[in-house]
mmCIF file of C-alpha atoms in Angstrom:
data_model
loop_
_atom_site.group_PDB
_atom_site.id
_atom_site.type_symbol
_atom_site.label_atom_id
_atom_site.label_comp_id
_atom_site.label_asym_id
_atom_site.label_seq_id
_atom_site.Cartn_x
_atom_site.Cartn_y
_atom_site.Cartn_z
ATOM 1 C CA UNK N 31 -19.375 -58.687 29.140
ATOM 2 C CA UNK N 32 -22.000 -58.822 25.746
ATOM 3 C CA UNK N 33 -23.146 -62.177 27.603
ATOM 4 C CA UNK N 34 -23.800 -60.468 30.805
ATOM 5 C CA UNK N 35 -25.079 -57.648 29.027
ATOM 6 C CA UNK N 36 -27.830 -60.070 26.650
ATOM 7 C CA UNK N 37 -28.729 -61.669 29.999
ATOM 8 C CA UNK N 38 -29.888 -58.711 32.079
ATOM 9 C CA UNK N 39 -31.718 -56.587 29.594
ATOM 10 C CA UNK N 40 -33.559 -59.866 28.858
ATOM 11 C CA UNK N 41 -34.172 -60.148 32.230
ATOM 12 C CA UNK N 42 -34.774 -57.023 32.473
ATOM 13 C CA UNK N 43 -36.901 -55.997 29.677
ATOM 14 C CA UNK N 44 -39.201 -59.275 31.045
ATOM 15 C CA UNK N 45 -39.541 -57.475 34.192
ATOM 16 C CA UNK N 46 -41.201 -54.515 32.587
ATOM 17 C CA UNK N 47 -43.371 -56.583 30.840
ATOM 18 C CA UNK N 48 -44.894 -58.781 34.445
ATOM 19 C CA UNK N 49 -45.010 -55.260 35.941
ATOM 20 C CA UNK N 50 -46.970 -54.077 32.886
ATOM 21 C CA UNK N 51 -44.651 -50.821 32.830
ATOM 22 C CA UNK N 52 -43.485 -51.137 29.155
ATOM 23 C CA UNK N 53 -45.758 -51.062 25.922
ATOM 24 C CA UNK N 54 -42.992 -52.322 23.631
ATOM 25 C CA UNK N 55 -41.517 -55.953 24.193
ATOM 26 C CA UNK N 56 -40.709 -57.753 20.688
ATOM 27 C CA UNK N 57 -38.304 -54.824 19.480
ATOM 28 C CA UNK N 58 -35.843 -54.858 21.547
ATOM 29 C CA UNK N 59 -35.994 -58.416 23.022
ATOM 30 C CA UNK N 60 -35.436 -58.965 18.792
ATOM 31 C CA UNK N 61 -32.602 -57.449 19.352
ATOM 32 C CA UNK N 62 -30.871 -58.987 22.275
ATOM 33 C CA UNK N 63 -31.988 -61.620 20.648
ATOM 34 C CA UNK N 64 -29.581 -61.119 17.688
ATOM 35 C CA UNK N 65 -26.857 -60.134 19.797
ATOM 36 C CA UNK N 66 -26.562 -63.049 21.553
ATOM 37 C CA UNK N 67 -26.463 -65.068 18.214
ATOM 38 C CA UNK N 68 -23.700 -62.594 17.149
ATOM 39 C CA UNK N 69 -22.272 -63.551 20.359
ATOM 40 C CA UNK N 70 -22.243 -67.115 19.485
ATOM 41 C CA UNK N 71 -21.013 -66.737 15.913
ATOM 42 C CA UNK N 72 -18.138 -64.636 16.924
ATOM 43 C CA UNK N 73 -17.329 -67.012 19.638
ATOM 44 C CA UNK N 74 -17.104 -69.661 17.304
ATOM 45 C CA UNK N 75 -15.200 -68.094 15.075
ATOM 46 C CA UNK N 76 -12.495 -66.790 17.086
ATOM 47 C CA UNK N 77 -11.719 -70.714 18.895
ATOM 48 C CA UNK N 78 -11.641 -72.002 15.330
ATOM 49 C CA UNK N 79 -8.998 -69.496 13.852
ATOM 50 C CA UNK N 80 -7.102 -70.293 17.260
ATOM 51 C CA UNK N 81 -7.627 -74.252 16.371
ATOM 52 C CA UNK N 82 -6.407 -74.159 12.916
ATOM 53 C CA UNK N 83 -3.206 -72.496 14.085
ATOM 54 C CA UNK N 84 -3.636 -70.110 11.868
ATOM 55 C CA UNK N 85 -1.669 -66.593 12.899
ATOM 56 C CA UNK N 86 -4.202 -63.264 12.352
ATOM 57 C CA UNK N 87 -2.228 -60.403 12.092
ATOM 58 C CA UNK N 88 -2.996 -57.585 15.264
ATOM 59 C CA UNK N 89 -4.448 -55.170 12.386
ATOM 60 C CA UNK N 90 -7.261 -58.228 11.840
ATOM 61 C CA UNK N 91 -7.876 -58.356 15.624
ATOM 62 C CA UNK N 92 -8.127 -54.532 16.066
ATOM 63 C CA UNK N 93 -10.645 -54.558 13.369
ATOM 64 C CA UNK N 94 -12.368 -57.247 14.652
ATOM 65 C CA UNK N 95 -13.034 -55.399 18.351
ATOM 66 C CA UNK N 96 -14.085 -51.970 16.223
ATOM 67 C CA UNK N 97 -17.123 -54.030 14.279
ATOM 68 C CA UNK N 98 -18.093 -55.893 17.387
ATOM 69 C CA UNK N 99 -17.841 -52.606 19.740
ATOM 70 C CA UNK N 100 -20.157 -50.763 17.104
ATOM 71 C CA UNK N 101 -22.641 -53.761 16.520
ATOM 72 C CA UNK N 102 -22.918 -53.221 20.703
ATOM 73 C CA UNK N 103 -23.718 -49.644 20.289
ATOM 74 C CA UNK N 104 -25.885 -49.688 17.419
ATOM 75 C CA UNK N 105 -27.538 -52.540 19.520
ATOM 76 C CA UNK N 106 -27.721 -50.168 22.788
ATOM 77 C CA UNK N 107 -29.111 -47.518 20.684
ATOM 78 C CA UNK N 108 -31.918 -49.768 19.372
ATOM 79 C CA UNK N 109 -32.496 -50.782 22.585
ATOM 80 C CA UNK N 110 -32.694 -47.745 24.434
ATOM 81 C CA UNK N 111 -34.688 -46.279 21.590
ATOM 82 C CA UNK N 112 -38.012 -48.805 22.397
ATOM 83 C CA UNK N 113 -37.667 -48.207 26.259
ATOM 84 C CA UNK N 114 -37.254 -45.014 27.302
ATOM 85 C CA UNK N 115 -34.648 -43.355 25.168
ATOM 86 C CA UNK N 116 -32.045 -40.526 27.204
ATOM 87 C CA UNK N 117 -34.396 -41.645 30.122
ATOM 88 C CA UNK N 118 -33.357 -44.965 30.433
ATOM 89 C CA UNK N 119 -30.700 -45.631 33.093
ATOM 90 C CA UNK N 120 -28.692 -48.189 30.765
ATOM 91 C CA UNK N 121 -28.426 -45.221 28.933
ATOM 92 C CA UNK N 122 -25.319 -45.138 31.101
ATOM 93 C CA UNK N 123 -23.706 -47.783 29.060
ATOM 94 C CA UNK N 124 -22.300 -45.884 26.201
ATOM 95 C CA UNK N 125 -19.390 -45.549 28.672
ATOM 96 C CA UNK N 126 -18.102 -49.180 27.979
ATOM 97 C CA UNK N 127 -17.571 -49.663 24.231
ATOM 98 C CA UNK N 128 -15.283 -46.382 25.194
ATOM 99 C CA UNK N 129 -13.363 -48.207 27.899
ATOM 100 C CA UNK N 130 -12.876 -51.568 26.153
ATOM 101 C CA UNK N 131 -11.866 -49.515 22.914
ATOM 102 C CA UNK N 132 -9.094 -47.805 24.501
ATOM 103 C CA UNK N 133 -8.107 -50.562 26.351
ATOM 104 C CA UNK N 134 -7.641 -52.724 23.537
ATOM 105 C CA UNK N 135 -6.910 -50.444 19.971
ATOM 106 C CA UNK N 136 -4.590 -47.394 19.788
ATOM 107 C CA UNK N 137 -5.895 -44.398 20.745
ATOM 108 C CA UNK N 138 -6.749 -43.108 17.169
ATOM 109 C CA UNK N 139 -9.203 -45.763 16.772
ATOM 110 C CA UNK N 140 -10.485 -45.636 20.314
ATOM 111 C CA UNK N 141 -11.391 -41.966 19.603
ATOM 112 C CA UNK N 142 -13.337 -43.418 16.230
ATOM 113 C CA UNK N 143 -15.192 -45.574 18.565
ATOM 114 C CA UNK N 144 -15.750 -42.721 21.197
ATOM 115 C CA UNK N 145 -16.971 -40.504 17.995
ATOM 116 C CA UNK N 146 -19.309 -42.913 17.063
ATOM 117 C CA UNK N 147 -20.900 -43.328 20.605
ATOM 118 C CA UNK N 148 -21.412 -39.555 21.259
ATOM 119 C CA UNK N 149 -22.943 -39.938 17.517
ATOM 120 C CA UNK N 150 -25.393 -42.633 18.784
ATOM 121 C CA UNK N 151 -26.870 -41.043 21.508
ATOM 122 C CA UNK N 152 -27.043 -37.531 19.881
ATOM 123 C CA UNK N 153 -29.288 -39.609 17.503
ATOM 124 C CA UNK N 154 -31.261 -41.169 20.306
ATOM 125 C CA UNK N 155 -32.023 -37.150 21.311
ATOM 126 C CA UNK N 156 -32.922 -36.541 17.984
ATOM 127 C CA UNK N 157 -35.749 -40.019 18.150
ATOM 128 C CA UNK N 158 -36.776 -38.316 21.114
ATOM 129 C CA UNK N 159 -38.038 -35.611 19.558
ATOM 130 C CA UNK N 160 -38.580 -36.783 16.252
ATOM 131 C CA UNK N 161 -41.034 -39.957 17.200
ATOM 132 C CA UNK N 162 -44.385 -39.215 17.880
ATOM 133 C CA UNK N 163 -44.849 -41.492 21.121
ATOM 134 C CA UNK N 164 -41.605 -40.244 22.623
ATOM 135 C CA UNK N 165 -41.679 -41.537 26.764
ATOM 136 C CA UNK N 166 -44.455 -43.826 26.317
ATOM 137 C CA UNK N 167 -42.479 -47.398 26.465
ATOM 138 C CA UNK N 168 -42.946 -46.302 30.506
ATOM 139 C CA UNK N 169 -46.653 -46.391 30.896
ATOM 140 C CA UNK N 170 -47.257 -45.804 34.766
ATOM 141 C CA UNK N 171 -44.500 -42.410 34.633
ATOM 142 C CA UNK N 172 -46.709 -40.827 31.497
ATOM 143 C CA UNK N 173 -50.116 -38.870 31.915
ATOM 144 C CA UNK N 174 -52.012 -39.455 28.787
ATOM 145 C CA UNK N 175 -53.008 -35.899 28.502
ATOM 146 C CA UNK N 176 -49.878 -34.645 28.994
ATOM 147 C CA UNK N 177 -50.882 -31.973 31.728
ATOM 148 C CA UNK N 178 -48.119 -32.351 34.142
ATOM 149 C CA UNK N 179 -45.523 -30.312 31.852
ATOM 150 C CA UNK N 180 -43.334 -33.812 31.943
ATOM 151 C CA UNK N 181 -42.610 -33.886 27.969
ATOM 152 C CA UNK N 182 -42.289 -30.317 27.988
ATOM 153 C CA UNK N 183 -39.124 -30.005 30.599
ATOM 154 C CA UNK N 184 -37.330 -33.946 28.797
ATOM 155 C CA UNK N 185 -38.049 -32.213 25.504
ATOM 156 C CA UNK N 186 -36.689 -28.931 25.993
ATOM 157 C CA UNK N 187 -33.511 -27.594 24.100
ATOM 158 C CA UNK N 188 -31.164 -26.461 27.036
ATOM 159 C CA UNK N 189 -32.071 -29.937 28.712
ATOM 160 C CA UNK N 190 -31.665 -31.542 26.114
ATOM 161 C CA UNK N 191 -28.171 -29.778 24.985
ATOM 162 C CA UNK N 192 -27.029 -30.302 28.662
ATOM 163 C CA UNK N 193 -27.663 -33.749 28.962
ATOM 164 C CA UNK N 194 -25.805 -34.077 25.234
ATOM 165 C CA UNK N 195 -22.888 -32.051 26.569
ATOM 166 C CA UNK N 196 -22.814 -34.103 30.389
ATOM 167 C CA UNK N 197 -22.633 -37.557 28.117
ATOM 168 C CA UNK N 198 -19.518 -36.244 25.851
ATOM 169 C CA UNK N 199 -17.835 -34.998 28.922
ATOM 170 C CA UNK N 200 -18.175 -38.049 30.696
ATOM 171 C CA UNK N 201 -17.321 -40.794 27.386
ATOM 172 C CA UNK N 202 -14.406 -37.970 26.653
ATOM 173 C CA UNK N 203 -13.163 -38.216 30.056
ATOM 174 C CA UNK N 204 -13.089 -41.474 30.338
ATOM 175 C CA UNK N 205 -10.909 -41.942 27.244
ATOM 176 C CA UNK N 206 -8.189 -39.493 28.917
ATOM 177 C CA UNK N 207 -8.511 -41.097 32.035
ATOM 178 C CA UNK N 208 -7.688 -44.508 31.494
ATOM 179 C CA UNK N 209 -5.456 -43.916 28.226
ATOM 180 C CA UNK N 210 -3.309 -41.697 30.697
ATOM 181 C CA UNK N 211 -3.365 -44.396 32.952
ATOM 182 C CA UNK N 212 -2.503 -47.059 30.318
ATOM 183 C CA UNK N 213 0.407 -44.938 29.645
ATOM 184 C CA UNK N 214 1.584 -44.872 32.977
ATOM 185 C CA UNK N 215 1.312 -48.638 33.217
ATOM 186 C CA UNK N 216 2.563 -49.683 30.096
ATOM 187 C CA UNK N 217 5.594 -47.428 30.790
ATOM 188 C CA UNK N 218 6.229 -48.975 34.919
ATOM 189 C CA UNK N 219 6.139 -52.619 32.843
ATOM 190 C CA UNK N 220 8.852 -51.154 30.191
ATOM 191 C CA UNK N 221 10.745 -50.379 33.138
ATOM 192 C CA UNK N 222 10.545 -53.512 35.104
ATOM 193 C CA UNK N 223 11.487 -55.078 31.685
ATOM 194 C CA UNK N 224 14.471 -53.280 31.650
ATOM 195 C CA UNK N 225 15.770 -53.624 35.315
ATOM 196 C CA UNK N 226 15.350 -57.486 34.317
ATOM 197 C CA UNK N 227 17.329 -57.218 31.333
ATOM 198 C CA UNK N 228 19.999 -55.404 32.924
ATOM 199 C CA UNK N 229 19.883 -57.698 36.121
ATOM 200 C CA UNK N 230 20.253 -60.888 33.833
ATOM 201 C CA UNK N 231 23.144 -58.978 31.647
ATOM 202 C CA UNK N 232 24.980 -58.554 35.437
ATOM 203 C CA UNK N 233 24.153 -61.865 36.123
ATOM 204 C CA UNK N 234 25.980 -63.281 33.079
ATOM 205 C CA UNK N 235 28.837 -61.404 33.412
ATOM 206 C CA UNK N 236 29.510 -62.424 36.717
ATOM 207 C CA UNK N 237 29.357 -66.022 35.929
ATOM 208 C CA UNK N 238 31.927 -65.250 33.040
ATOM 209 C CA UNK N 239 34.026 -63.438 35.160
#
């Protein structure tokens, strides 16, 4: 997923720079840039611990997916923050680091990682108001002199406070949603488990008998 993800916002942010709609290029391209290396070093890393033999305990691989699913956000947030900010549509994308978290780590930690995205792109709202050339990485969508009321309605508190509260609901909802459904699976397998145990117990009986 981080290789697919490295591959089309390059592609992507290359795009916007042949269509001349972007001001900013080096930023965040430095940045996918050092993701991808990340990538690599990680990579590496993991296939030689598995090479050596060498058992890692499940608390080591847990803490492994929390750095690497908050080096992705902190990355997304970067990112986002050098081309277009909350009006980005990757800005979307906060929704995975959630999913993979509480795929992979208990649910207390997958709520640490959920935490930290809402964090993130409350932070991104707070660049956009903070940074003095808020929604200009899109040149063709921005009036120079501002007289068409656009900055005004993006920059407003209540929009602003909605589109904070639609993101929390939807990251928050996806945790629920597929930690109920892990549940549910986790708990059919546990049964299935079971019914073979008990099957195999009949089985041996019967041959004793």
């Amino acid at each position: 997923l981080r290789w697919f993800a490295v591959i089309t916002v390059a592609a992507s942010l290359c795009a916007g720079q042949c269509l001349d709609w972007m001001e900013k290029l080096i930023q965040p391209m430095v940045v996918v840039g050092c993701l991808g290396a990340l990538n690599v070093h990680w990579h590496l890393r993991t296939r030689a611990a598995i090479a050596s033999g060498s058992r890692r305990s499940p608390c080591h691989w847990r803490r492994q997916v929390i750095v690497q699913l908050h080096v992705d956000l902190l990355a997304l947030t970067a990112i986002l923050h050098w081309t277009g900010g909350i009006e980005n549509p990757f800005s979307s994308l906060y929704v995975f680091p959630v999913a993979i978290a509480t795929m992979l780590l208990p649910l207390r930690q997958a709520f640490l990682v959920f935490a930290s995205s809402f964090t993130l792109f409350v932070g991104l709202i707070a660049c956009e108001l903070i940074t003095e050339n808020r929604h200009r990485p899109f040149v063709p969508f921005n009036q120079p002199d501002g007289t068409d009321g656009y900055d005004a309605i993006v920059l407003h508190p209540v929009f602003l406070t909605g589109v904070a509260a639609a993101r929390f609901i939807t990251l928050l909802g996806t945790l629920i949603f597929l930690s109920m459904l892990l549940t549910r699976l986790r708990g059919t397998e546990a049964r299935r488990r079971r019914h073979e145990q008990i099957a195999l117990s009949r089985e041996r009986l019967a041959r004793v008998g």
